[in-house]
Coordinates of C-alpha atoms and ligand atoms in Angstrom, one line a residue:
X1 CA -31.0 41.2 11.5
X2 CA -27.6 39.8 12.3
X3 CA -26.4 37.0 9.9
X4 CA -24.6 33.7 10.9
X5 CA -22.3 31.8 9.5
X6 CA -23.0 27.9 10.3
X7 CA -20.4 24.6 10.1
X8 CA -22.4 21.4 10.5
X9 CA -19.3 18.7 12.0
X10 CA -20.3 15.1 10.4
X11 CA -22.0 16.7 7.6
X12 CA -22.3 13.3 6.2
X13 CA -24.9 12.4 9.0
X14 CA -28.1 11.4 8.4
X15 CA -29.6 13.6 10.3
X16 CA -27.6 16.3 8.3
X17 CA -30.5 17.3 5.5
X18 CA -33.6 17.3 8.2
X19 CA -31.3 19.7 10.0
X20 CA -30.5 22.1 7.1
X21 CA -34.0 22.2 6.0
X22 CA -35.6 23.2 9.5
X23 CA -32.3 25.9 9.4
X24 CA -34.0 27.1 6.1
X25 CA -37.5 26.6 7.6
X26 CA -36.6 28.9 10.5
X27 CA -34.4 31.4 8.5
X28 CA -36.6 34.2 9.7
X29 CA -35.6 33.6 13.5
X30 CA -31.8 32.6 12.8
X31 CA -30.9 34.0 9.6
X32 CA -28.0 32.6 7.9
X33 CA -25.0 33.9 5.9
X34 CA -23.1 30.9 5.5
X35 CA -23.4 27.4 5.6
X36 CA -20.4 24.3 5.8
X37 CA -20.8 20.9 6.0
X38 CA -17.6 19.3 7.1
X39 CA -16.7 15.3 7.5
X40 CA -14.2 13.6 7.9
X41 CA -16.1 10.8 5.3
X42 CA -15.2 12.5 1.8
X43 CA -17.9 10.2 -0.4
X44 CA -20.3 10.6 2.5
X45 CA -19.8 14.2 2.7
X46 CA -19.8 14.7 -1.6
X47 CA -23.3 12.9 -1.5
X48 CA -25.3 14.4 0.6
X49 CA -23.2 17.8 -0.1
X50 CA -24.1 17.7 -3.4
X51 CA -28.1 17.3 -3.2
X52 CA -28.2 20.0 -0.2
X53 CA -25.9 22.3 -3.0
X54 CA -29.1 21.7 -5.4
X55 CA -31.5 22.3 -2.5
X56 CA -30.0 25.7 -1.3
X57 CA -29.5 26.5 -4.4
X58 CA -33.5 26.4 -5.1
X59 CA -34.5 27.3 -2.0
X60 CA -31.8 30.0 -0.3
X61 CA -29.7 31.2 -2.9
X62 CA -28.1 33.6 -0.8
X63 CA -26.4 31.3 1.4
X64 CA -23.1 30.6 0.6
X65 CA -23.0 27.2 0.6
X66 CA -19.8 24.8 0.8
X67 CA -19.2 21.2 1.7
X68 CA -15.6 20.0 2.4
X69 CA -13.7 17.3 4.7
X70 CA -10.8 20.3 4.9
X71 CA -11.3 21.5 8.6
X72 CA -9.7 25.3 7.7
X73 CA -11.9 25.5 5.4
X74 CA -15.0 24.2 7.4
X75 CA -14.7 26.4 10.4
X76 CA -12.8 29.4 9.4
X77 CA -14.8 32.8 10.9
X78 CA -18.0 30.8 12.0
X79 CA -20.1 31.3 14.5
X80 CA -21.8 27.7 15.4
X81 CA -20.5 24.5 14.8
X82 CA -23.5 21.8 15.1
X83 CA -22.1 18.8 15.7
X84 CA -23.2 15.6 15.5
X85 CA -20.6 12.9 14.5
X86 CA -20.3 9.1 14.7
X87 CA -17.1 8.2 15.3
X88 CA -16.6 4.3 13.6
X89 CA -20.1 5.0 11.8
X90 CA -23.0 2.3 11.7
X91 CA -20.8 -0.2 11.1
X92 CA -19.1 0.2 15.0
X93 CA -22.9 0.8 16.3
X94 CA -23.3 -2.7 14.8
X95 CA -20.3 -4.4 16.9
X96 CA -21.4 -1.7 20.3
X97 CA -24.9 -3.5 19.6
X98 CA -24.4 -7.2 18.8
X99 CA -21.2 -8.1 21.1
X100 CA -23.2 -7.2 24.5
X101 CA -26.2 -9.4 23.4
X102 CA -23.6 -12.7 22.9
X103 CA -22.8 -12.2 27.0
X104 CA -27.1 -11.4 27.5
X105 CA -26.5 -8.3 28.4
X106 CA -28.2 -5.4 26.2
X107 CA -26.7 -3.7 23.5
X108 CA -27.6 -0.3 22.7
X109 CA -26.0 3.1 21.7
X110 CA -25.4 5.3 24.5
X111 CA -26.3 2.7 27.1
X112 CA -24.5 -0.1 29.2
X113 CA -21.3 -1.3 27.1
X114 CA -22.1 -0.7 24.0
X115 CA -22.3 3.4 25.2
X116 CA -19.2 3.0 27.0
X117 CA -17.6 1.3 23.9
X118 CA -18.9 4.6 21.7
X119 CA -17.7 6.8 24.8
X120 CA -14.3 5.6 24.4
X121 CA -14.5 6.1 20.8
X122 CA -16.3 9.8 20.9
X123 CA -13.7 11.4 22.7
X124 CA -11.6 11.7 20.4
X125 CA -13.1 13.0 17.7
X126 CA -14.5 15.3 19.7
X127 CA -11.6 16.7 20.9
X128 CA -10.1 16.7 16.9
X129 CA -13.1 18.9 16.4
X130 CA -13.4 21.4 19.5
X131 CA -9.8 22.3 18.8
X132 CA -10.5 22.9 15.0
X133 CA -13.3 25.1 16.1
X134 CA -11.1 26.9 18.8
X135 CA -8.0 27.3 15.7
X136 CA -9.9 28.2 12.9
X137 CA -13.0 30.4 14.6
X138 CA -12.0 31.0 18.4
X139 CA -15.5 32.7 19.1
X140 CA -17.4 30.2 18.0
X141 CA -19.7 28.4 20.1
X142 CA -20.2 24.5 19.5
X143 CA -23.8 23.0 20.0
X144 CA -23.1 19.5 20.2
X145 CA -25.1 16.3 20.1
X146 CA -22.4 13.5 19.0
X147 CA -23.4 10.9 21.7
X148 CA -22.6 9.2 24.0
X149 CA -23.4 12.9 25.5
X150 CA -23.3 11.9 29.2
X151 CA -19.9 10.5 28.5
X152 CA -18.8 13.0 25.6
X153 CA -19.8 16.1 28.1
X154 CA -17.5 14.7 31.1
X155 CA -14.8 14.6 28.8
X156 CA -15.6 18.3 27.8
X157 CA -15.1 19.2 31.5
X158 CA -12.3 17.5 32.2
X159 CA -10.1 17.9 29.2
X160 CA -11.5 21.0 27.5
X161 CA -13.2 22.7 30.8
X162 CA -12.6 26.4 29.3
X163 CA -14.2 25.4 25.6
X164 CA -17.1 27.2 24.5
X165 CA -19.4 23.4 24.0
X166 CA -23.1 22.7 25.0
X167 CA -24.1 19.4 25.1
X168 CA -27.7 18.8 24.3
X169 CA -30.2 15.5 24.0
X170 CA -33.6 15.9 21.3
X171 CA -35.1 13.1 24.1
X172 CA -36.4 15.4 26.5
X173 CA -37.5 17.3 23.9
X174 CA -38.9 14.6 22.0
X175 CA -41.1 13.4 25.0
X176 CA -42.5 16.9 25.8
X177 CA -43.7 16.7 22.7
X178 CA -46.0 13.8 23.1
X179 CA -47.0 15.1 26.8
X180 CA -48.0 18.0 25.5
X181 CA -50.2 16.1 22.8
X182 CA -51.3 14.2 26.1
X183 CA -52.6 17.7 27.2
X184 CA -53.7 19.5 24.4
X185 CA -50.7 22.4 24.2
X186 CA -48.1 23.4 22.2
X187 CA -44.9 22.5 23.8
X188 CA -43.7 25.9 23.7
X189 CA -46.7 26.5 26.3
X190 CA -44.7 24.1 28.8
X191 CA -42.7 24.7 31.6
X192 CA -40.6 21.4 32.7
X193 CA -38.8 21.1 35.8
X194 CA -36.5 17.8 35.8
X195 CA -33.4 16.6 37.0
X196 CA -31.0 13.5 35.9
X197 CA -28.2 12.5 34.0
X198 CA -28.3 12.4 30.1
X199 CA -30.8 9.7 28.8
X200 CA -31.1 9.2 32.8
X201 CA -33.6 11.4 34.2
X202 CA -37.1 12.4 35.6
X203 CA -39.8 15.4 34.9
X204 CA -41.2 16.4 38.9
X205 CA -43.3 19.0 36.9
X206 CA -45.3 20.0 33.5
X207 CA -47.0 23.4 33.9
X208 CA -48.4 25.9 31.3
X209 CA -47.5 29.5 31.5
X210 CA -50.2 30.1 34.2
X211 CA -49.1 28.0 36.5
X212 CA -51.2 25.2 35.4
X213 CA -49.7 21.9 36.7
X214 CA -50.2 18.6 34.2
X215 CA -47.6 16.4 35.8
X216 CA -50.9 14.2 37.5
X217 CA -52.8 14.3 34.2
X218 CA -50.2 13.0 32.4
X219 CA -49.0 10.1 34.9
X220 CA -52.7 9.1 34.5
X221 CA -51.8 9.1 30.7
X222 CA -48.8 7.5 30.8
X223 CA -49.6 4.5 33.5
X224 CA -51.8 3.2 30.7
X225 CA -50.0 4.2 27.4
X226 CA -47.0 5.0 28.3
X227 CA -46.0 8.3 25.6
X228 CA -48.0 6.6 22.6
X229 CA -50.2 9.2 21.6
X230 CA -52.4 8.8 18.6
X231 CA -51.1 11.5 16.7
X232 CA -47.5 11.9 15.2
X233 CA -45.3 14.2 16.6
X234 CA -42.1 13.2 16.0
X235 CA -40.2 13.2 12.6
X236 CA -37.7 11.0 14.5
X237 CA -38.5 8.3 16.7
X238 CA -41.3 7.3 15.2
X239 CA -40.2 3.6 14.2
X240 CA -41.7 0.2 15.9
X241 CA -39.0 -0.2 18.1
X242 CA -39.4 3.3 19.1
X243 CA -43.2 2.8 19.6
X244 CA -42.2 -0.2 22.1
X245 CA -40.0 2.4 23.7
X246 CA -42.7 4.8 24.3
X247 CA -45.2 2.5 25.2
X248 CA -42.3 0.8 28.3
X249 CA -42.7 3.8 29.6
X250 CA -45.6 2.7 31.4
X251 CA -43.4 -0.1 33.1
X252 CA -40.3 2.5 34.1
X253 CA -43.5 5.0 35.6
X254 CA -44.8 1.8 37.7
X255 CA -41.4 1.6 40.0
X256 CA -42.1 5.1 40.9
X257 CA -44.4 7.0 40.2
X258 CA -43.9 10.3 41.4
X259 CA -42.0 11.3 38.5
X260 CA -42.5 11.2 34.6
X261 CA -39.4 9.2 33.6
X262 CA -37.1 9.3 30.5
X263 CA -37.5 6.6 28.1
X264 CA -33.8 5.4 28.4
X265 CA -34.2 3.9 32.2
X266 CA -36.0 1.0 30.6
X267 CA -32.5 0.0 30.2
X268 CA -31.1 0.2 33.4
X269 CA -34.8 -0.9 35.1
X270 CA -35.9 -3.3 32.3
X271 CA -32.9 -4.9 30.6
X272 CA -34.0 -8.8 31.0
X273 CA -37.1 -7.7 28.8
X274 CA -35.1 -5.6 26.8
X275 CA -32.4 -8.3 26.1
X276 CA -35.5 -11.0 26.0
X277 CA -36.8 -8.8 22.9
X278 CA -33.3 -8.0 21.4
X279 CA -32.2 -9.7 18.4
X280 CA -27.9 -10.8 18.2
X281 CA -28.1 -10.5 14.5
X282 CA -30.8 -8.0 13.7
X283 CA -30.1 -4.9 15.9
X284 CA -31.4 -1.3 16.1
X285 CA -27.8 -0.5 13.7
X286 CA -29.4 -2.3 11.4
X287 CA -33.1 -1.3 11.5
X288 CA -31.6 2.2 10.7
X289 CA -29.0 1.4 8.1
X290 CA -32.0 -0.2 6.2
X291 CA -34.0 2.8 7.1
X292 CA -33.5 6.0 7.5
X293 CA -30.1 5.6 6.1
X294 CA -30.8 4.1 3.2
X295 CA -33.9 6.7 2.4
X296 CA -31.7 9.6 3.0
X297 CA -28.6 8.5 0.8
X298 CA -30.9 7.2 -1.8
X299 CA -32.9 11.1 -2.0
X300 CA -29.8 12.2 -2.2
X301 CA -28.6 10.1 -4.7
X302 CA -31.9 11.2 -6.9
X303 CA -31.6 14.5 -6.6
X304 CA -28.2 14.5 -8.0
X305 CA -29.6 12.5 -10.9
X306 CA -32.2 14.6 -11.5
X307 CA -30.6 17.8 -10.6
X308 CA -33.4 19.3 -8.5
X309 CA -34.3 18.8 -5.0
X310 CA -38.5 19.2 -5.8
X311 CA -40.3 16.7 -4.1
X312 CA -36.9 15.4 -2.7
X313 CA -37.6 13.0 0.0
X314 CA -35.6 15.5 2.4
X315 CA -37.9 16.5 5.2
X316 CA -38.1 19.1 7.6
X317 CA -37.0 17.6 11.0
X318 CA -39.3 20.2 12.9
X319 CA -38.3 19.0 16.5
X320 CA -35.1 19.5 16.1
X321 CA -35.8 23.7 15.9
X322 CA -34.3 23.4 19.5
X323 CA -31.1 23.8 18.1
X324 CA -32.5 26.8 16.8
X325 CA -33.6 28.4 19.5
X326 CA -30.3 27.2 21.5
X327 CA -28.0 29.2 19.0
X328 CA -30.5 32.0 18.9
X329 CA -30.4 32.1 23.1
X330 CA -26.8 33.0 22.8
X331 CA -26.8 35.1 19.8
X332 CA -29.6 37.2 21.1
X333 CA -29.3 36.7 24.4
X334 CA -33.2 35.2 24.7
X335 CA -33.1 33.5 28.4
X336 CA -34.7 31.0 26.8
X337 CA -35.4 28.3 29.1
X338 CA -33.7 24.8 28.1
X339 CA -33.0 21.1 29.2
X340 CA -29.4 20.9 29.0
X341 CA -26.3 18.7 30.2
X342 CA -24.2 20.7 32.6
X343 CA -22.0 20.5 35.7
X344 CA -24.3 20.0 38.7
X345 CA -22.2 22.7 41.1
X346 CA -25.7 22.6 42.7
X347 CA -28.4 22.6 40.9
X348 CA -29.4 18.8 42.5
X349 CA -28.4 19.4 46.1
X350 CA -28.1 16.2 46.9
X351 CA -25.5 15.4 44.5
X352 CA -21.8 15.9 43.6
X353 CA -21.0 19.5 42.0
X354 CA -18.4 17.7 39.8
X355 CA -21.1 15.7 37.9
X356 CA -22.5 16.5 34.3
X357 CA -26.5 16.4 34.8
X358 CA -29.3 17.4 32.6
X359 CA -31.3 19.7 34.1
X360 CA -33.6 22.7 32.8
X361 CA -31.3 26.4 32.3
X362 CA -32.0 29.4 31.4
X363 CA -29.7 30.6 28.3
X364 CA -28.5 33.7 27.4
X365 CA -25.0 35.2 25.5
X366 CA -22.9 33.3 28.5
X367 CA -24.3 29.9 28.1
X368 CA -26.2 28.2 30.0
X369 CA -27.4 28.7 34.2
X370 CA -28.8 26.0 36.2
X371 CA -32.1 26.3 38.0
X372 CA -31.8 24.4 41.4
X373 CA -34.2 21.3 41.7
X374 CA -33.6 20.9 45.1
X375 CA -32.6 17.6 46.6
X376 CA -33.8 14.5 44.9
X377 CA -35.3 10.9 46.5
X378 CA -32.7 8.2 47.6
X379 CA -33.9 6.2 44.8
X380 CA -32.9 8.6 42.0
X381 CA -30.2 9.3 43.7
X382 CA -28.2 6.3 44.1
X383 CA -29.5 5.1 40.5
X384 CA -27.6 8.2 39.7
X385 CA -24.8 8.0 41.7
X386 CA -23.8 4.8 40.1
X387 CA -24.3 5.8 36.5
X388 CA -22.4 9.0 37.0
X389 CA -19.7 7.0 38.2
X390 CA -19.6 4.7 35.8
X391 CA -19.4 7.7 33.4
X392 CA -16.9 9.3 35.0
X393 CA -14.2 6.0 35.8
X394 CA -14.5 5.8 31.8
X395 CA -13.8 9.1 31.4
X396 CA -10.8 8.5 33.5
X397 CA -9.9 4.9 31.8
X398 CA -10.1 6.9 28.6
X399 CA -7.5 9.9 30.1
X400 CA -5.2 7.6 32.2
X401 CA -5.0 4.5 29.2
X402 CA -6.2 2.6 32.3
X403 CA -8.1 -1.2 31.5
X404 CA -8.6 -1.5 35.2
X405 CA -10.9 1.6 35.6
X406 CA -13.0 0.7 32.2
X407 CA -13.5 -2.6 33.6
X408 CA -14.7 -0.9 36.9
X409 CA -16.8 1.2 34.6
X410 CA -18.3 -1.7 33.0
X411 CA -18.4 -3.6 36.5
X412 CA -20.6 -0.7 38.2
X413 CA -23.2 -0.6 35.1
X414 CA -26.2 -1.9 36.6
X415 CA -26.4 -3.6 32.8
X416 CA -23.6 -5.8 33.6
X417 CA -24.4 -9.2 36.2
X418 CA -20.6 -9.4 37.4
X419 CA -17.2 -8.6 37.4
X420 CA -16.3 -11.7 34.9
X421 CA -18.5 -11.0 32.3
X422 CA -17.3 -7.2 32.4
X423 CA -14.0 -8.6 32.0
X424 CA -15.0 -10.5 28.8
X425 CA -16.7 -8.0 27.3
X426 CA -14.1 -5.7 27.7
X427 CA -11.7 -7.9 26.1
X428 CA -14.2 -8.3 23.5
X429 CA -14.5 -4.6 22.9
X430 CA -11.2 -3.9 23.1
X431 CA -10.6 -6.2 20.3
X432 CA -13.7 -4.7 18.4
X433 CA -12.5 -0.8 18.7
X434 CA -8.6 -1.6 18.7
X435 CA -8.0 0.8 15.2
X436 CA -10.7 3.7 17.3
X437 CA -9.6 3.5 20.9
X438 CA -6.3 4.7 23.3
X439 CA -4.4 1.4 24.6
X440 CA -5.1 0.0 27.7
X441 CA -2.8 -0.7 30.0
Ligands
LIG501 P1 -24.1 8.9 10.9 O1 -23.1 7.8 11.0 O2 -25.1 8.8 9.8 O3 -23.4 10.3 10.7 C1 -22.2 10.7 11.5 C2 -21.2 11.3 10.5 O4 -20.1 11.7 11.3 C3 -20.6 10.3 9.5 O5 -20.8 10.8 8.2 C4 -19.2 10.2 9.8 O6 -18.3 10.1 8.7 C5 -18.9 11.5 10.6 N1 -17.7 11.6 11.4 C6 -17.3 10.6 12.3 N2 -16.2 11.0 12.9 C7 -15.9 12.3 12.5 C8 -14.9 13.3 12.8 N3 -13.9 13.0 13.6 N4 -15.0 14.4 12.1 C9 -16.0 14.7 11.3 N5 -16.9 13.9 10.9 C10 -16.9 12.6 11.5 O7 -24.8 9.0 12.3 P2 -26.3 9.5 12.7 O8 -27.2 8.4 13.0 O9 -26.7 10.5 11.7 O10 -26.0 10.3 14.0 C11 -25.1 11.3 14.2 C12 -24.8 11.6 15.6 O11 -25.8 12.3 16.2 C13 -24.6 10.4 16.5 O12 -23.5 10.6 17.4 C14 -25.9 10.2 17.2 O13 -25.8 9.5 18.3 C15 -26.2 11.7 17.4 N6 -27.6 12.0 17.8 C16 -27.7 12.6 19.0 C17 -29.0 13.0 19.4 C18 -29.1 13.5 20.8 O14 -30.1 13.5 21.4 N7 -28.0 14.1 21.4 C19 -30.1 12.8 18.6 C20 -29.9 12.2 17.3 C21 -28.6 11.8 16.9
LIG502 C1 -32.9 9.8 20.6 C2 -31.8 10.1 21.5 C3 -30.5 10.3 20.8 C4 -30.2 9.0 20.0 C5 -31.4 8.7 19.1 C6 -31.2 7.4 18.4 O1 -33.1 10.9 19.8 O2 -32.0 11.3 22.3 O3 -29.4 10.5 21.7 O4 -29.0 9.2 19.2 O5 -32.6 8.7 19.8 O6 -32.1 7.2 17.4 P1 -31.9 6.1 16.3 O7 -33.1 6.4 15.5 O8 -30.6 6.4 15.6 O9 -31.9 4.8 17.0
LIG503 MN1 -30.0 11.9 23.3

């Protein structure tokens, strides 16, 4: 079988070993020649680079293996780049977090301000590293899950609309996971339709390969659990906040409940309980800093000491194999059917052609091709139609250096009470970001 060469951008993630270990664990299905980490971080980068060079080392010799913060060197003659990078790291998470909770509004990282704050602050490292990929390895494809990914994927389409980038969320994944624990299947025996934006959206339909429809069985389920299921699934979000996440679920279902609905719209539906259980100086930046971060850099840290990666602490992050089978739909051409973040031109009916939705494709060596959903109730809709645009007038403040159209942005998130507070936060955020983001005029 074919072999392919792999550059993981923000290699100094934390999310960087669980994703080189399920690469090993599925080496069968996507097997590899090469493997770079690249960052722009160089003591983030050397840690974890040197454990994974122990690890590979025991586990997958022949994989050339190289770590680096030289971008030539990263991306020369590959044929994936996997991004997921941070621009401004946890310590900008912290600020995107803690600065909307002083106005009572919530703070989180992809929604409301403190996702439009990352937005602004995404772009352009995302742009630094599409044109990397497009100099040093013009076939390659990027797979990319650096968020904000509704924001970062409107961006792709206006300023790099010919680049060869998928943006993808684990969420959908995540939850179909748990449904189909809530059913008894595998999740690869699952058929989702579902329409949205990203971490904005709604399952009309759960069947198994025989037609099989769950979609009532599992409302039933989730009206009075919401996605907690009693078994773990998840490798990822399985912290207590997350369980509170899950379990909200019920609440978001309640408003309508004709659709299965992401987790994330408890913050657009829900953000007086959210803000009601948010902490100002104790935030979800934190809760992961003293986490998973700290777990991850201090495995690494041991397995340099001790010079083997046995019994290393790195684990396998098993839902993440998506990724997998994304790179292996365009490298074998699988039609493998995904959830992805593309332009609508469609696929909803009822809604703008020129937006970036998330809906389920069918991938193959081209990319990704919508399957229509149809047209979509007036309540999604205009819930939509209002975060879109708020994606979208950012996108634009972010192009044009305009501080008129962020503070529009920040005006028409249904996070936000009014027009003054938008105004303060911005002012706020712009102070916060000022070495990260383009002036505003
Ligand atoms: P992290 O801060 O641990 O890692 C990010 C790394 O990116 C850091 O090492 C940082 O130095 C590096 N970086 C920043 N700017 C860069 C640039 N311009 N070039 C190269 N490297 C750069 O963060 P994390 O918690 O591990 O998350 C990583 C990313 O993955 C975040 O954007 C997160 O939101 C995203 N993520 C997305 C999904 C999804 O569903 N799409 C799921 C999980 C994580
Ligand atoms: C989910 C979302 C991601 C997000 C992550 C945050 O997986 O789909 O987009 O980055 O959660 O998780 P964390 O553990 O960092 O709060
Ligand atoms: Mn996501």
């Amino acid at each position: 079988m074919r072999k392919f060469s792999v550059v993981i951008a923000g290699g100094g993630s934390t999310f960087t070993p669980g994703i080189v270990m399920m690469l090993l664990d599925n080496s069968e299905r996507f097997p590899l020649k090469s493997l770079r980490l690249y960052d722009n971080d160089a003591e983030r980068q050397a840690t974890l680079g040197a454990a994974l060079e122990i690890l590979l080392k025991e586990q997958a010799p022949e994989v050339e293996f190289i770590y680096t913060t030289d971008p030539e060197i990263a991306f020369t003659d590959t044929d994936f780049c996997m991004a997921h990078i941070r621009v401004g790291k946890y310590a900008m998470r912290e600020q995107d977090e803690k600065i909307p909770l002083k106005y009572g509004v919530i703070g989180q990282e992809t929604c409301g301000p403190g996702g439009l704050a990352y937005g602004m602050r995404s772009i352009t490292g995302m742009l630094e590293i599409i044109d990397y990929m497009e100099q040093y390895a013009p076939n390659a494809w990027m797979l990319n899950y650096s968020n904000p990914a509704a924001i970062v994927a409107e961006a792709c389409r206006v300023l790099r609309p010919d680049s060869k980038v998928l943006n993808i969320c684990d969420m959908p994944v995540g939850t179909l996971r748990r449904m189909s624990q809530i059913v008894g299947k595998q999740p690869k025996d699952l058929d989702v339709r579902y329409f949205g934006l990203n971490h904005f959206g709604w399952w009309t339909s759960v069947k198994d390969k025989e037609g099989h429809e769950y979609i009532n069985q599992i409302r039933d389920y989730v009206a009075e659990h919401g996605y907690l299921t009693q078994v773990e699934v998840d490798t990822q979000h399985m912290d207590e906040s997350w369980q509170a996440t899950h379990k909200k679920a019920k609440d978001i279902l309640a408003v309508d409940d004709r659709y299965l609905p992401n987790t994330y719209l408890k913050y657009y539906l829900f953000p007086d309980d959210e803000v009601a259980h948010s902490s100002c100086t104790y935030t979800r930046a934190n809760e992961v800093m003293d986490g998973r971060e700290k777990t991850v850099f201090d495995a690494a840290r041991r397995i340099v000491e001790t010079g083997t990666a046995v019994d290393s602490g790195f684990h396998i992050d098993s839902h993440a194999s998506f990724i997998v089978d994304l790179a292996r739909a365009i490298a074998f051409n699988t039609h493998e059917r995904m959830v992805m973040i593309v332009e609508n031109n469609g696929a909803i009916a009822n809604f703008p052609d020129d937006a970036m939705v998330e809906v389920p494709c069918i991938v193959g060596s081209d990319g990704p091709e919508a399957l229509a959903q149809g047209k979509i109730p007036m309540f999604h809709q205009a819930l939509m139609h209002q975060q879109v645009t708020v994606e979208k007038l950012a996108v634009e403040a972010y192009v044009e250096g305009s501080y008129q159209k962020l503070w529009q942005a920040l005006t028409m998130s249904k996070t936000i009470p009014s027009a003054k507070v938008a105004k303060e936060l911005l002012d706020d955020l712009i102070e916060a970001n000022k070495d990260f983001w383009p002036e505003l005029k």
